[in-house]
Amino acid sequence: MYDKWQAEAERVGGTTIMVDKNAAKKFVFDKLHDLFSPVNITQLFVALKGLVPQPILRKCLDTMVDKSNDNPFADDSDDEDEKPSKKKSASKKSTDEYAGSIRVKEGRNTNNTLYYVDHSKLQNNGNGLLPEARNELFSALETSKQELAVLGQKHKKICSDTAQLLSEPKNEELETELQELTNKMEVVEHGLEEARAHSS
């Protein structure tokens, strides 16, 4: 079976297939998010370059689809009997990051069913960043602060070295000073020659 899936992936331009459903869900969601348009399962399979085998892709989509997709009043029902089930579904969503992340437009058959991402939906149901993403953000922030401190020290040293170099005589100034000293030496030598001539 694995060899068959691998052959199908290579046929549409893929390489190593993904059989882990958690990794596949992220891959599927990211692809649908980037496509920005509804696609059926065959189009999605090709867009994924066959890296997610169709049987696994179907299972992923089944768990990722927003079950209340076609009922705009699903979250506002006044039926008391439905409240426990809503709590149960909410708890399910909290355990699976991608549960309910995909919208679906039912077709006459599975091949005509369209899947897409609701870009207006807030990440993590509007509860801010996920803990893992938040930790990564804090870690990146601390790393940036440390790098900024190191760069600040380097900048201070560069400024200090620059100021020191600017305070030292430049080549042109040294050449001018050498020329002045040479002229003075010539005057002194000329005076010495005249003094020797008079003494003799």
Coordinates of N, CA, C and O in Angstrom, one line a residue, residues 33-34 158 169 181:
H33 N -4.9 27.3 2.9 CA -4.8 28.7 3.3 C -4.1 29.5 2.2 O -4.5 30.6 1.9
D34 N -3.1 28.9 1.6 CA -2.3 29.7 0.6 C -3.0 29.7 -0.7 O -2.9 30.6 -1.5
I158 N 33.1 50.3 17.4 CA 33.3 50.8 16.1 C 33.4 52.3 16.1 O 34.3 53.0 15.5
P169 N 46.9 61.8 12.8 CA 47.2 62.5 11.5 C 46.9 61.7 10.3 O 47.2 60.5 10.3
L181 N 59.6 70.0 7.1 CA 60.9 69.6 7.7 C 62.0 69.5 6.7 O 63.2 69.9 7.0

